[in-house]
Short mmCIF file of C-alpha atoms in Angstrom, two decimals:
data_model
loop_
_atom_site.label_atom_id
_atom_site.label_comp_id
_atom_site.label_asym_id
_atom_site.label_seq_id
_atom_site.Cartn_x
_atom_site.Cartn_y
_atom_site.Cartn_z
CA ALA A 1 -3.92 7.25 -31.73
CA PHE A 2 -3.27 4.16 -29.14
CA ALA A 3 -4.19 6.38 -26.06
CA ALA A 4 -7.36 7.08 -28.10
CA TRP A 5 -7.85 3.57 -29.04
CA MET A 6 -7.46 2.40 -25.48
CA HIS A 7 -9.68 5.10 -23.83
CA ALA A 8 -12.80 4.37 -26.16
CA PRO A 9 -15.24 2.05 -24.05
CA ALA A 10 -15.73 0.05 -26.91
CA ASN A 11 -12.05 -0.93 -27.62
CA LEU A 12 -11.75 -1.64 -23.66
CA ALA A 13 -14.09 -4.66 -24.01
CA VAL A 14 -11.58 -5.99 -26.89
CA ALA A 15 -8.78 -5.73 -24.54
CA GLN A 16 -10.59 -7.07 -21.78
CA GLU A 17 -11.39 -10.14 -23.95
CA GLN A 18 -7.87 -10.66 -24.91
CA PHE A 19 -6.67 -10.16 -21.14
CA ALA A 20 -9.13 -13.08 -20.14
CA THR A 21 -7.39 -15.49 -22.31
CA THR A 22 -4.65 -15.98 -20.03
CA THR A 23 -6.04 -16.01 -16.65
CA ARG A 24 -9.34 -17.61 -14.78
CA PHE A 25 -8.98 -14.97 -11.78
CA GLY A 26 -7.75 -12.00 -13.31
CA ARG A 27 -10.04 -8.98 -14.76
CA LEU A 28 -8.82 -6.11 -16.58
CA THR A 29 -11.21 -2.87 -15.54
CA SER A 30 -9.67 -0.15 -17.12
CA CYS A 31 -6.70 1.36 -18.88
CA ARG A 32 -5.23 5.11 -18.92
CA VAL A 33 -2.56 5.92 -21.27
CA THR A 34 -0.15 8.82 -20.74
CA VAL A 35 1.65 10.17 -23.90
CA ALA A 36 5.23 11.71 -23.58
CA GLY A 37 6.46 12.80 -27.53
CA ARG A 38 6.48 9.31 -29.18
CA TYR A 39 6.09 7.38 -26.09
CA ALA A 40 3.06 5.95 -24.63
CA TYR A 41 2.61 4.65 -21.14
CA ALA A 42 -0.68 2.69 -20.32
CA ARG A 43 -1.21 2.04 -16.76
CA PHE A 44 -3.66 -1.14 -16.89
CA VAL A 45 -6.07 -1.60 -13.53
CA CYS A 46 -7.09 -5.03 -12.81
CA ALA A 47 -8.61 -7.30 -10.23
CA THR A 48 -6.37 -10.04 -9.29
CA GLY A 49 -8.50 -11.84 -6.36
CA ASP A 50 -6.63 -12.75 -3.48
CA ALA A 51 -3.02 -12.78 -5.49
CA MET A 52 -0.87 -9.89 -5.38
CA GLY A 53 -1.01 -10.55 -9.07
CA MET A 54 2.04 -8.87 -10.78
CA ASN A 55 2.62 -12.09 -12.79
CA MET A 56 -1.09 -12.45 -13.78
CA VAL A 57 -1.29 -8.93 -14.83
CA SER A 58 1.90 -9.02 -16.68
CA LYS A 59 0.76 -12.01 -18.55
CA GLY A 60 -2.25 -10.61 -19.37
CA VAL A 61 -1.07 -7.45 -20.39
CA SER A 62 1.38 -9.09 -23.00
CA ALA A 63 -1.57 -10.69 -24.33
CA VAL A 64 -3.47 -7.29 -25.23
CA LEU A 65 -0.38 -5.69 -26.41
CA ASP A 66 0.34 -8.53 -28.86
CA PHE A 67 -3.01 -8.65 -29.98
CA LEU A 68 -2.57 -5.04 -30.78
CA SER A 69 0.59 -5.06 -32.47
CA ALA A 70 -0.55 -7.82 -34.66
CA GLY A 71 -3.54 -5.94 -35.77
CA SER A 72 -4.42 -2.28 -35.48
CA PHE A 73 -0.97 -1.04 -34.67
CA GLY A 74 1.66 -2.92 -36.57
CA ASP A 75 3.92 -0.20 -36.08
CA LEU A 76 3.66 -0.39 -32.16
CA GLU A 77 7.21 -1.36 -30.76
CA LEU A 78 7.04 -2.51 -27.13
CA LEU A 79 10.42 -1.30 -25.42
CA GLY A 80 9.70 -3.06 -22.16
CA LEU A 81 6.41 -4.57 -20.42
CA SER A 82 7.03 -2.33 -17.65
CA GLY A 83 7.48 1.49 -18.11
CA ASN A 84 7.49 2.66 -14.53
CA VAL A 85 4.21 4.31 -14.48
CA CYS A 86 2.86 1.09 -12.88
CA CYS A 87 4.67 2.41 -10.36
CA ASP A 88 6.23 -0.66 -8.67
CA LYS A 89 8.70 -0.70 -5.79
CA LYS A 90 9.01 3.37 -6.12
CA ALA A 91 7.48 5.89 -4.08
CA ALA A 92 5.43 7.90 -6.65
CA ALA A 93 2.66 10.53 -6.88
CA VAL A 94 0.57 8.47 -8.97
CA ASN A 95 0.01 5.71 -6.46
CA TRP A 96 -0.37 8.26 -3.79
CA ILE A 97 -3.03 10.04 -5.59
CA SER A 98 -4.82 6.83 -7.59
CA GLY A 99 -3.93 4.12 -5.58
CA ARG A 100 -2.55 0.77 -6.04
CA GLY A 101 -3.24 -2.66 -4.20
CA CYS A 102 -5.61 -2.02 -1.54
CA SER A 103 -6.43 1.54 -0.29
CA VAL A 104 -7.36 1.56 3.21
CA VAL A 105 -8.31 4.20 6.06
CA ALA A 106 -8.23 3.04 9.62
CA GLU A 107 -9.27 5.00 12.57
CA ALA A 108 -10.02 4.76 16.21
CA THR A 109 -11.09 7.18 19.18
CA ILE A 110 -9.00 6.80 22.27
CA PRO A 111 -10.45 8.03 25.25
CA GLY A 112 -8.67 10.83 27.21
CA HIS A 113 -7.78 8.72 30.40
CA VAL A 114 -6.22 6.29 28.38
CA VAL A 115 -4.21 8.63 26.83
CA GLU A 116 -2.98 9.94 29.95
CA SER A 117 -2.85 6.46 32.05
CA VAL A 118 -1.57 4.30 29.24
CA LEU A 119 0.24 6.29 26.54
CA LYS A 120 1.54 8.93 29.35
CA THR A 121 0.82 12.03 27.24
CA THR A 122 -2.17 14.10 26.84
CA VAL A 123 -4.59 14.80 23.84
CA ALA A 124 -3.21 18.15 23.11
CA ALA A 125 0.15 17.45 23.06
CA ALA A 126 -0.09 14.37 21.09
CA CYS A 127 -2.06 16.22 18.54
CA GLU A 128 0.64 19.38 18.57
CA LEU A 129 3.68 16.87 18.05
CA ASN A 130 2.00 15.01 15.01
CA VAL A 131 1.27 18.43 13.31
CA ALA A 132 4.53 19.56 13.77
CA LYS A 133 6.23 16.30 12.89
CA ASN A 134 3.96 14.14 10.52
CA LEU A 135 3.01 17.30 8.87
CA ILE A 136 5.06 20.18 8.60
CA GLY A 137 8.27 18.29 9.13
CA SER A 138 7.49 15.77 6.58
CA ALA A 139 6.48 18.68 4.20
CA MET A 140 9.69 20.44 5.07
CA ALA A 141 11.29 17.25 4.03
CA GLY A 142 9.54 17.10 0.57
CA ALA A 143 8.12 13.79 1.86
CA LEU A 144 6.21 11.64 -0.62
CA GLY A 145 3.28 9.76 1.18
CA GLY A 146 5.42 9.87 4.07
CA PHE A 147 3.44 12.05 6.49
CA ASN A 148 3.87 9.40 9.00
CA ALA A 149 6.05 8.45 12.05
CA HIS A 150 7.35 5.15 11.05
CA ALA A 151 4.65 3.16 9.20
CA SER A 152 7.47 1.25 7.15
CA ASN A 153 8.76 -0.36 10.42
CA ILE A 154 5.41 -2.24 10.91
CA VAL A 155 4.54 -2.94 7.11
CA THR A 156 7.98 -4.50 6.53
CA ALA A 157 7.52 -6.85 9.64
CA LEU A 158 4.07 -7.86 8.53
CA TYR A 159 5.32 -8.49 4.90
CA LEU A 160 8.40 -10.77 6.10
CA ALA A 161 5.96 -12.67 8.35
CA CYS A 162 3.10 -13.00 6.05
CA GLY A 163 5.12 -13.72 2.53
CA GLN A 164 4.57 -10.60 1.03
CA ASP A 165 7.36 -9.00 -1.33
CA ALA A 166 9.07 -7.03 1.19
CA ALA A 167 10.57 -4.43 -1.41
CA GLN A 168 6.53 -3.40 -2.20
CA ASN A 169 7.00 -1.81 1.43
CA VAL A 170 8.35 1.16 -0.51
CA GLU A 171 4.66 2.25 -1.85
CA SER A 172 2.79 0.05 0.58
CA SER A 173 4.06 2.27 3.54
CA GLN A 174 2.88 5.62 1.74
CA CYS A 175 0.84 6.93 4.91
CA ILE A 176 -0.43 9.81 6.44
CA THR A 177 -1.32 9.86 10.03
CA LEU A 178 -3.79 12.42 11.48
CA LEU A 179 -4.34 12.86 15.08
CA GLU A 180 -7.24 15.46 16.41
CA PRO A 181 -9.16 16.33 19.66
CA ALA A 182 -12.61 14.44 19.64
CA ASN A 183 -15.69 15.00 21.96
CA GLY A 184 -14.93 18.69 22.89
CA GLY A 185 -11.31 17.76 23.76
CA ALA A 186 -11.80 15.09 25.98
CA ASP A 187 -10.58 12.09 23.72
CA LEU A 188 -8.11 11.49 20.99
CA HIS A 189 -9.29 10.50 17.29
CA VAL A 190 -6.20 8.98 15.09
CA SER A 191 -6.60 7.83 11.82
CA VAL A 192 -3.81 6.36 8.80
CA THR A 193 -4.70 6.89 5.48
CA MET A 194 -2.90 4.33 3.33
CA PRO A 195 -3.74 4.34 -0.49
CA SER A 196 -1.32 1.56 -1.94
CA ILE A 197 -1.18 -1.43 0.21
CA GLU A 198 0.17 -4.27 -2.08
CA VAL A 199 -0.76 -7.78 -0.68
CA GLY A 200 -1.67 -11.31 -1.68
CA THR A 201 -2.89 -14.45 0.50
CA VAL A 202 -2.08 -16.91 -2.47
CA GLY A 203 1.03 -17.50 -4.51
CA GLY A 204 4.55 -16.39 -4.07
CA GLY A 205 5.97 -16.21 -0.30
CA THR A 206 2.41 -17.42 1.11
CA ILE A 207 2.90 -20.89 0.26
CA LEU A 208 6.03 -21.02 2.62
CA ALA A 209 5.04 -22.70 5.89
CA PRO A 210 6.15 -20.36 8.16
CA GLN A 211 4.59 -17.36 6.52
CA ARG A 212 1.37 -19.62 5.79
CA ALA A 213 1.03 -20.20 9.56
CA CYS A 214 0.82 -16.19 10.12
CA LEU A 215 -2.17 -16.20 7.39
CA GLU A 216 -3.69 -18.73 9.16
CA MET A 217 -3.56 -17.10 12.50
CA LEU A 218 -4.95 -13.88 10.91
CA GLY A 219 -7.84 -16.03 9.18
CA VAL A 220 -6.77 -15.15 5.67
CA ALA A 221 -4.52 -17.92 4.32
CA GLY A 222 -5.53 -18.65 0.73
CA ALA A 223 -8.46 -17.69 -1.32
CA GLY A 224 -11.43 -16.33 0.34
CA GLN A 225 -15.14 -17.06 -0.46
CA GLU A 226 -15.57 -13.77 -2.19
CA ALA A 227 -12.67 -12.97 -4.52
CA GLY A 228 -10.12 -10.65 -2.99
CA SER A 229 -11.50 -10.95 0.52
CA HIS A 230 -8.47 -12.26 2.28
CA ALA A 231 -6.23 -9.80 0.47
CA ARG A 232 -8.57 -7.10 1.55
CA GLU A 233 -8.71 -8.05 4.98
CA LEU A 234 -4.99 -8.74 5.41
CA ALA A 235 -4.75 -5.08 4.01
CA THR A 236 -6.64 -3.78 6.79
CA VAL A 237 -4.69 -5.85 9.27
CA VAL A 238 -1.36 -3.95 8.09
CA ALA A 239 -3.37 -0.57 8.26
CA GLY A 240 -4.59 -1.24 11.78
CA ALA A 241 -1.16 -2.43 12.91
CA VAL A 242 0.44 0.58 11.49
CA LEU A 243 -2.34 2.76 13.40
CA ALA A 244 -1.22 1.37 16.62
CA GLY A 245 2.58 1.72 15.85
CA GLU A 246 1.81 5.46 15.24
CA LEU A 247 0.06 6.21 18.02
CA SER A 248 2.93 4.31 20.40
CA LEU A 249 5.94 6.18 18.79
CA LEU A 250 3.85 9.50 19.04
CA ALA A 251 3.24 9.17 22.41
CA ALA A 252 6.78 7.88 23.49
CA LEU A 253 7.90 10.99 21.59
CA SER A 254 5.55 13.33 23.18
CA ALA A 255 6.00 12.22 26.67
CA GLY A 256 9.80 12.06 26.31
CA HIS A 257 9.92 8.24 26.99
CA LEU A 258 11.45 7.03 23.62
CA MET A 259 15.53 7.60 24.60
CA ARG A 260 14.62 6.47 28.06
CA ALA A 261 13.29 3.25 26.94
CA HIS A 262 15.97 2.51 24.22
CA LEU A 263 18.83 2.91 27.06
CA ALA A 264 17.15 0.94 29.37
CA HIS A 265 15.96 -2.08 27.39
CA ASN A 266 18.20 -1.91 24.28
CA ARG A 267 21.48 -1.96 25.82
CA LYS A 268 23.79 -4.27 27.24
CA PRO A 269 24.35 -4.06 30.93
CA ALA A 270 27.84 -2.17 31.67
CA ALA A 271 30.83 -4.46 32.60
CA PRO A 272 31.41 -4.70 36.41
#
């Protein structure tokens, strides 16, 4: 009954009114309820402007559930505000499929002569490695959203620098990296698809001086003129940085340079 009520458009409007009583910036846009026996899991979808918005959403959802338990659903028992279908700080298919936060695709076409002169590999070799490693290898490992070389390295670094929730690196790093020949095989097309980048430019760690300075360098500190514009731009920066990192590591692996570089640059000189 709860699921049927929440899925009715007229009732969603009622829930939206209750949600709006708690915030000037947040907006409830939709809700989907999953049922397992006597348990109902409501996944609320909200717009939170330039905030990551977890606290904003939690406050609004509490108001909706309080309203329902005081009226139409007097027997409703709230076991916990989060039932893990959100799904926060965990790798989950629901985020991979439906998205969470910002969903971003970044892509670039790299001229073949740059692939050879700068990345020290070839278009064919890079594409073959990406299929073998990021697609087949990840599938053999049973990866969930982990069809990439090292997206989490870049995401974590940027999150720490820009005042984001570092633990949300888990779902924010879900990424599939695709490489393919372009322009008749002469050039390399690379893309990263990241469906659940969770970022904000107001609130939380973004108020800390070093982190705000990083956001200011990127031109996304604070709220944008259009609600959510700074958060979306920061998510795009994250995806673009991940694309660069993926291209760099795949090229190093393809050319056989990775371990040589580690040995040359990441070891203390031998004692005399």
